[in-house]
XYZ file of C-alpha atoms in Angstrom:
524
model
C 114.221 84.490 100.636
C 111.324 86.940 100.899
C 111.539 90.311 102.636
C 109.665 89.099 105.731
C 112.173 86.292 106.308
C 115.070 88.687 105.630
C 113.722 91.122 108.212
C 113.520 88.390 110.844
C 117.013 87.209 109.902
C 118.412 90.696 110.488
C 116.569 91.059 113.812
C 117.961 87.717 114.987
C 121.434 88.786 113.847
C 121.210 92.040 115.812
C 120.278 90.148 118.972
C 123.181 87.728 118.431
C 125.750 90.443 117.629
C 124.723 92.550 120.637
C 124.730 89.675 123.136
C 127.268 90.226 125.941
C 129.035 87.907 128.355
C 129.125 88.240 132.145
C 131.894 90.845 131.873
C 129.935 93.116 129.520
C 131.950 92.209 126.402
C 130.274 91.238 123.148
C 130.160 87.464 122.639
C 131.110 87.961 118.980
C 134.110 90.177 118.306
C 133.885 93.096 115.892
C 135.527 91.059 113.122
C 133.121 88.165 113.681
C 130.136 90.512 113.425
C 129.999 90.224 109.656
C 128.185 92.977 107.746
C 124.906 91.900 106.135
C 124.489 92.507 102.407
C 120.943 92.515 101.002
C 120.761 91.957 97.250
C 117.397 92.253 95.539
C 115.355 94.123 92.921
C 114.430 97.789 93.467
C 111.270 98.571 95.400
C 111.101 95.199 97.164
C 111.376 96.798 100.629
C 115.074 96.537 101.545
C 115.313 100.119 102.769
C 111.889 100.199 104.388
C 112.457 97.253 106.703
C 115.450 98.985 108.295
C 113.209 101.548 110.014
C 110.931 98.753 111.216
C 113.889 96.768 112.571
C 115.255 99.841 114.369
C 111.871 100.474 116.002
C 111.241 96.855 116.954
C 114.751 96.272 118.338
C 114.908 99.800 119.852
C 118.357 100.525 118.426
C 119.656 103.565 116.584
C 119.615 103.854 112.793
C 121.831 105.918 110.503
C 121.101 105.498 106.783
C 123.094 106.649 103.756
C 122.771 106.181 100.015
C 126.458 105.835 99.204
C 126.164 106.879 95.543
C 125.590 110.448 96.795
C 129.035 110.506 98.372
C 132.514 111.232 97.137
C 135.729 109.749 98.463
C 136.303 112.891 100.525
C 132.926 112.852 102.272
C 133.210 109.137 103.009
C 136.825 109.061 104.222
C 137.357 112.640 105.361
C 139.620 115.478 104.244
C 143.432 115.307 104.600
C 145.413 117.648 106.849
C 149.067 117.822 107.956
C 149.955 116.717 111.473
C 153.450 117.009 113.058
C 154.510 113.575 114.434
C 157.623 112.275 116.239
C 159.255 109.090 114.843
C 162.630 107.793 116.083
C 163.403 111.078 117.778
C 162.760 113.115 114.648
C 159.781 115.234 113.703
C 157.923 114.517 110.465
C 154.929 115.946 108.654
C 152.287 113.188 108.457
C 148.967 113.155 106.608
C 145.882 112.666 108.797
C 142.206 112.706 107.855
C 139.258 114.448 109.412
C 136.537 112.117 110.674
C 134.333 110.642 107.963
C 130.931 112.310 107.658
C 129.329 108.858 107.914
C 131.192 107.828 111.077
C 130.558 111.264 112.591
C 126.824 110.808 111.933
C 126.871 107.614 113.990
C 128.452 109.445 116.946
C 125.925 112.273 116.537
C 123.090 109.738 116.635
C 124.436 108.265 119.877
C 124.653 111.737 121.390
C 121.115 112.703 120.284
C 119.355 109.511 121.355
C 121.469 108.253 124.239
C 121.344 104.833 122.523
C 124.843 103.420 122.161
C 124.000 100.525 119.796
C 122.494 100.601 116.354
C 122.540 99.930 112.617
C 124.514 101.764 109.946
C 122.605 101.159 106.718
C 124.397 101.801 103.426
C 122.178 101.638 100.344
C 123.322 101.028 96.736
C 126.696 99.886 98.047
C 127.587 98.045 94.849
C 127.128 101.203 92.742
C 129.919 103.351 94.203
C 132.302 105.296 92.001
C 135.686 103.864 91.007
C 137.522 106.199 93.399
C 135.320 105.266 96.342
C 135.216 101.492 95.721
C 138.478 100.639 97.602
C 137.302 102.615 100.652
C 133.983 100.749 100.662
C 135.760 97.395 100.532
C 137.911 98.479 103.491
C 134.756 99.579 105.266
C 133.048 96.195 104.800
C 136.157 94.279 105.808
C 137.313 96.419 108.746
C 134.318 98.592 109.760
C 136.379 101.728 109.270
C 136.681 104.710 106.915
C 140.359 105.622 106.882
C 141.554 105.685 110.495
C 138.087 106.153 111.948
C 136.250 103.032 113.117
C 132.585 102.571 113.845
C 131.877 102.550 117.593
C 131.348 99.156 119.203
C 127.765 97.927 119.132
C 127.053 99.299 115.647
C 126.183 96.769 112.968
C 126.603 97.283 109.236
C 123.742 96.408 106.904
C 124.206 97.201 103.220
C 121.907 96.844 100.227
C 122.286 96.724 96.482
C 120.559 95.721 93.252
C 121.556 92.843 90.937
C 123.329 93.859 87.689
C 120.200 93.357 85.566
C 118.534 96.272 87.364
C 121.425 98.734 87.381
C 124.217 99.250 84.840
C 126.457 100.851 87.506
C 126.702 97.690 89.628
C 130.196 96.543 90.620
C 130.874 92.924 91.473
C 132.511 92.269 94.845
C 135.660 90.142 94.890
C 135.853 86.852 96.781
C 137.988 88.401 99.555
C 135.157 90.821 100.377
C 132.338 88.311 99.921
C 134.113 85.976 102.340
C 133.790 88.625 105.065
C 130.082 89.449 104.723
C 126.718 87.696 105.027
C 124.875 87.890 101.729
C 121.068 87.599 101.671
C 119.369 87.394 98.283
C 115.801 88.722 98.340
C 113.069 87.799 95.894
C 109.671 89.523 95.556
C 106.999 87.579 97.446
C 103.373 88.625 97.168
C 102.297 86.612 100.220
C 104.737 88.455 102.491
C 103.779 91.840 100.999
C 100.084 91.063 101.315
C 100.472 90.433 105.047
C 102.369 93.718 105.419
C 99.765 95.530 103.292
C 96.914 94.375 105.527
C 98.795 95.417 108.665
C 99.656 98.901 107.414
C 96.303 99.595 105.765
C 97.342 99.655 102.093
C 94.323 100.778 100.069
C 91.959 97.819 99.512
C 91.675 98.541 95.772
C 95.385 97.796 95.353
C 95.206 94.707 97.548
C 92.134 93.253 95.826
C 93.570 93.978 92.346
C 96.853 92.231 93.147
C 94.957 89.306 94.669
C 93.581 88.636 91.201
C 96.627 89.841 89.191
C 99.531 88.598 91.290
C 101.728 88.422 88.189
C 101.663 92.247 88.111
C 102.985 92.631 91.649
C 106.636 92.950 90.624
C 107.564 92.992 86.918
C 110.420 94.386 84.900
C 110.808 94.050 81.145
C 113.206 95.646 78.690
C 111.608 96.694 75.418
C 112.728 98.711 72.401
C 111.379 101.883 74.046
C 113.222 101.215 77.311
C 112.521 99.548 80.647
C 108.981 98.997 81.907
C 108.424 98.116 85.545
C 105.977 97.727 88.404
C 107.413 97.360 91.902
C 106.034 96.800 95.430
C 107.244 100.308 96.324
C 105.282 101.745 93.396
C 102.110 99.955 94.485
C 102.430 101.118 98.075
C 103.103 104.752 97.171
C 100.202 104.727 94.700
C 97.911 103.220 97.359
C 98.774 106.002 99.806
C 98.030 108.619 97.156
C 94.638 107.027 96.349
C 93.766 107.163 100.052
C 94.652 110.867 100.358
C 92.885 111.755 97.096
C 89.707 110.084 98.341
C 89.801 112.217 101.483
C 90.078 115.273 99.232
C 87.105 114.063 97.169
C 89.272 113.397 94.104
C 89.855 110.313 91.977
C 93.144 108.911 90.683
C 93.043 108.534 86.891
C 95.108 106.568 84.377
C 97.744 109.289 83.960
C 98.436 109.397 87.692
C 98.584 105.602 87.929
C 101.190 105.519 85.138
C 103.408 107.897 87.148
C 103.784 105.187 89.797
C 103.329 101.981 87.778
C 105.678 102.539 84.855
C 104.482 99.523 82.934
C 101.840 100.878 80.506
C 99.788 97.692 80.164
C 99.598 97.154 83.931
C 98.878 100.843 84.569
C 95.955 100.786 82.104
C 94.625 97.555 83.600
C 94.718 98.862 87.163
C 93.222 102.239 86.222
C 90.274 100.421 84.632
C 89.950 98.197 87.686
C 90.019 101.232 89.993
C 87.098 102.786 88.118
C 85.149 99.533 88.493
C 86.136 99.308 92.157
C 84.574 102.707 92.850
C 81.522 101.655 90.845
C 81.182 98.455 92.928
C 81.409 100.559 96.093
C 78.345 102.491 94.957
C 76.476 99.492 93.518
C 76.883 97.006 96.363
C 76.754 99.336 99.385
C 78.983 97.157 101.548
C 78.324 99.125 104.739
C 74.635 98.202 104.486
C 75.556 94.542 104.003
C 77.685 94.647 107.153
C 74.736 96.152 109.015
C 72.620 93.197 107.894
C 70.545 95.251 105.437
C 70.852 93.575 102.026
C 69.774 95.840 99.127
C 66.977 94.359 97.017
C 68.093 92.405 93.957
C 71.721 92.181 95.138
C 71.920 88.383 95.115
C 70.549 88.216 91.562
C 73.058 90.813 90.449
C 75.941 88.839 91.962
C 74.772 85.590 90.382
C 75.143 87.155 86.916
C 78.390 88.985 87.726
C 81.793 88.022 86.280
C 84.367 86.350 88.532
C 86.480 89.528 88.852
C 83.426 91.462 90.018
C 82.521 88.828 92.598
C 86.091 88.798 93.944
C 86.022 92.608 94.131
C 82.851 92.466 96.234
C 84.557 90.027 98.610
C 87.492 92.461 98.782
C 85.169 95.362 99.597
C 83.515 93.256 102.291
C 86.878 92.379 103.848
C 87.986 96.000 103.639
C 84.914 97.147 105.563
C 85.449 94.447 108.186
C 89.133 95.270 108.573
C 88.319 98.918 109.220
C 86.149 97.804 112.148
C 88.688 95.200 113.289
C 91.438 97.826 113.154
C 89.443 100.203 115.354
C 88.960 97.417 117.915
C 92.641 96.452 117.945
C 93.845 100.048 118.136
C 91.466 100.886 121.005
C 92.579 97.721 122.808
C 96.252 98.708 122.471
C 95.472 102.256 123.564
C 93.629 101.083 126.680
C 96.470 98.688 127.504
C 99.033 101.523 127.443
C 96.662 103.855 129.293
C 96.123 101.238 132.013
C 99.887 100.800 132.353
C 100.394 104.543 132.952
C 97.543 104.632 135.499
C 99.043 101.707 137.390
C 102.376 103.512 137.542
C 100.544 106.508 139.001
C 98.682 104.366 141.547
C 101.963 102.945 142.826
C 103.347 106.382 143.675
C 103.409 107.670 147.243
C 100.860 110.424 146.604
C 98.064 107.914 145.928
C 99.037 105.464 148.658
C 99.666 107.558 151.780
C 96.129 107.406 153.207
C 96.160 103.592 153.172
C 99.473 103.628 155.046
C 98.036 106.097 157.592
C 95.107 103.799 158.291
C 97.359 100.759 158.579
C 99.764 102.491 160.983
C 97.166 104.529 162.900
C 99.059 107.726 162.103
C 98.065 111.134 160.794
C 101.425 112.561 159.824
C 101.180 112.870 156.079
C 99.330 116.176 155.929
C 95.791 117.390 155.298
C 93.725 115.250 152.877
C 92.972 118.176 150.539
C 96.650 119.060 150.377
C 97.373 115.422 149.506
C 94.683 115.546 146.800
C 96.322 118.641 145.289
C 99.709 116.921 145.448
C 98.245 113.854 143.689
C 96.913 116.018 140.827
C 100.271 117.746 140.566
C 101.985 114.357 140.353
C 99.523 113.291 137.630
C 100.391 116.420 135.647
C 104.142 115.740 135.987
C 103.657 112.112 134.925
C 101.815 113.263 131.802
C 104.544 115.760 130.967
C 107.232 113.080 131.356
C 105.227 110.601 129.282
C 104.792 113.074 126.426
C 108.469 113.987 126.566
C 109.487 110.317 126.367
C 107.432 109.418 123.310
C 108.206 112.698 121.550
C 111.918 111.944 121.944
C 111.340 108.438 120.585
C 109.411 109.935 117.671
C 112.219 112.397 116.958
C 114.738 109.554 116.921
C 112.598 107.331 114.671
C 111.923 104.683 117.332
C 108.129 104.691 117.019
C 106.169 103.217 114.136
C 103.312 105.197 112.620
C 100.765 103.124 114.566
C 102.707 103.308 117.843
C 102.932 107.081 117.477
C 99.178 107.341 116.972
C 98.501 105.225 120.083
C 100.874 107.308 122.233
C 99.301 110.533 120.964
C 95.801 109.254 121.753
C 96.794 108.105 125.260
C 98.369 111.508 125.978
C 95.256 113.320 124.733
C 92.906 111.087 126.736
C 94.886 111.418 129.983
C 95.194 115.188 129.538
C 91.407 115.422 129.170
C 91.042 113.335 132.337
C 93.370 115.711 134.178
C 91.284 118.706 133.078
C 88.135 116.904 134.256
C 89.735 116.211 137.652
C 91.021 119.781 138.051
C 87.501 121.189 137.570
C 86.146 119.209 140.520
C 86.870 119.465 144.248
C 88.278 116.297 145.790
C 88.946 115.759 149.479
C 91.399 112.860 149.177
C 93.647 111.183 146.601
C 91.396 108.121 146.859
C 88.442 110.120 145.519
C 90.608 111.181 142.588
C 91.570 107.576 141.941
C 87.936 106.452 142.067
C 87.032 109.071 139.446
C 89.942 107.941 137.265
C 88.738 104.341 137.545
C 85.249 105.461 136.561
C 86.556 107.259 133.454
C 88.673 104.264 132.488
C 85.636 102.021 132.987
C 83.670 104.146 130.526
C 86.447 103.685 127.955
C 86.460 99.932 128.623
C 82.696 99.833 128.065
C 83.206 101.617 124.750
C 85.729 98.931 123.780
C 83.288 96.138 124.640
C 80.551 97.829 122.595
C 82.904 98.262 119.643
C 84.000 94.616 119.918
C 80.370 93.470 119.930
C 79.303 95.668 117.013
C 82.318 94.543 114.936
C 81.475 90.935 115.792
C 77.929 91.473 114.551
C 79.333 92.848 111.290
C 81.374 89.662 110.893
C 78.264 87.546 111.500
C 76.329 89.615 108.928
C 79.201 89.152 106.462
C 79.021 85.378 106.891
C 75.231 85.516 106.374
C 75.779 87.374 103.123
C 78.612 85.105 101.928
C 76.579 81.966 102.607
C 73.557 83.319 100.730
C 75.544 84.787 97.821
C 78.315 82.246 97.236
C 77.372 79.135 99.243
C 80.610 77.049 99.226
C 82.296 78.603 96.197
C 85.826 79.874 95.770
C 84.684 83.251 97.071
C 84.084 81.744 100.528
C 87.537 80.109 100.447
C 89.077 83.499 99.646
C 87.047 85.193 102.375
C 88.134 82.765 105.117
C 91.728 82.682 103.863
C 91.934 86.463 104.065
C 90.561 86.370 107.616
C 93.307 83.868 108.435
C 96.096 86.068 107.134
C 94.877 89.580 107.952
C 96.762 91.359 110.736
C 93.700 93.026 112.255
C 91.326 90.121 111.606
C 93.619 87.744 113.509
C 93.914 90.251 116.352
C 90.150 90.662 116.456
C 89.419 86.925 116.381
C 91.606 86.448 119.445
C 89.029 88.510 121.337
C 85.791 87.553 119.575
C 84.431 83.999 119.330
C 82.938 83.374 115.896
C 81.720 79.793 115.494
C 81.302 79.988 111.734
C 84.825 81.273 111.269
C 86.214 78.212 113.073
C 83.791 75.924 111.225
C 84.793 77.173 107.761
C 88.443 77.313 108.779
C 88.288 73.655 109.776
C 86.626 72.736 106.462
C 89.243 74.692 104.530
C 92.099 72.988 106.386
C 90.523 69.564 105.788
C 90.093 70.332 102.098
C 93.741 71.375 101.765
C 94.916 68.214 103.542
C 92.680 66.117 101.304
C 94.180 67.718 98.190
C 97.700 67.050 99.475
C 96.873 63.387 100.121
C 95.348 62.984 96.640
C 98.414 64.632 95.131
C 100.746 62.247 96.969
C 98.633 59.250 95.928
C 98.750 60.396 92.318
C 102.527 60.874 92.428
C 102.941 57.432 94.013
C 100.789 55.874 91.284
C 102.932 57.332 88.497
C 106.175 56.404 90.250
C 105.021 52.768 90.508
């Protein structure tokens, strides 16, 4: 299965393993909670999805690469303990707690989260002395005499033998006690992830055309040559940072990440052309509806790769706008939630209760206004403390962290604005807060509208440049699969998007029908 399906499988497993009955006991016993073993090529994303799963399921995560450990660090060190057996005293060997098991207990103490995942990477590459202990660990969830705490699930990962000479085969007894998931590279799943996380568009557009270079490993006379999803992602991040520094990634740097010389040369050449197309086609002007003179003629004479690259640049520009819309929407949603929590507190509701009861026993209005501001300040401090603790414990994704930081900053600026003014009642404070939030909401609506206009301009350009060619099919397909484009199109009504989407769906169904008819003809 692909990495996306494997991730969902693990999330579903966690929910099943952690389900409890009416008495608070786990529905599946510890023995029935089989460890999960992920087997797949290096760089496919096995390790990376564990952080995502921990964040999405809000459970703890302790990760180890087991090849870095010796038998002593995994099991613990021996010591002599005096024990009584049958009325006689004996010297018995005990072991200190395993470093790995101790790390799980430390994680529980640090986070306050009692359930989680223990992830062991490269589990089938352990040393000969450690192998028996690892088999015991998989079968009994224990290192020596020290068991994992209840509620902790084992997920392990390893590479097939063709990728690593140190791989050890598990025996049938062990395999019969685990859940094995074999993972294959899948460009479609990676492409969806790449769009969501903002992988550099040059890498995405290149791999759209050269999908065969997404994950390759070959053994030649000079050694192994490989290109992996991890290599592409790390290279994409470097390109992004270099661009911010005003630098360009050259062929030598590409080959440090993509250790397959032919692919590295090909991508380095493509990257140079990509930057050239950025300058030549001025995509931002196209999205503003200002088509440079002679552009359509230039595209008509361009090679297919160049035309596809222009479509990629267009989609990249749109996704930047779509991403800003989606991120502002998520920020406003969290900000609104915190403001509602504040509104429900006593400090902001006492004056209404006074009017309803005909009483004046809650204090002077100005004192109540000061108390309301003080409560706002305490709420902000608690909110920051909560997400900072989540960040420290790895329970926030990069995007979630950014949203929480922005909400904190925005609310702190609001508090400063409120503290500079004199308010007579908490209700005046609330009215000002509503006004400030309304201004942010107006900014969102303006951003939504301007991004929608960019999409309309993009369709104008695509229709004039490519009519109903394969480029338009690619353009609409990418809108259908993009994380931010789908989020944006839930908010913005674009008639042409739905029109082309309907045509594309009809065309695909037509092709399937013709294929079935052809197969039926030959079978008859």
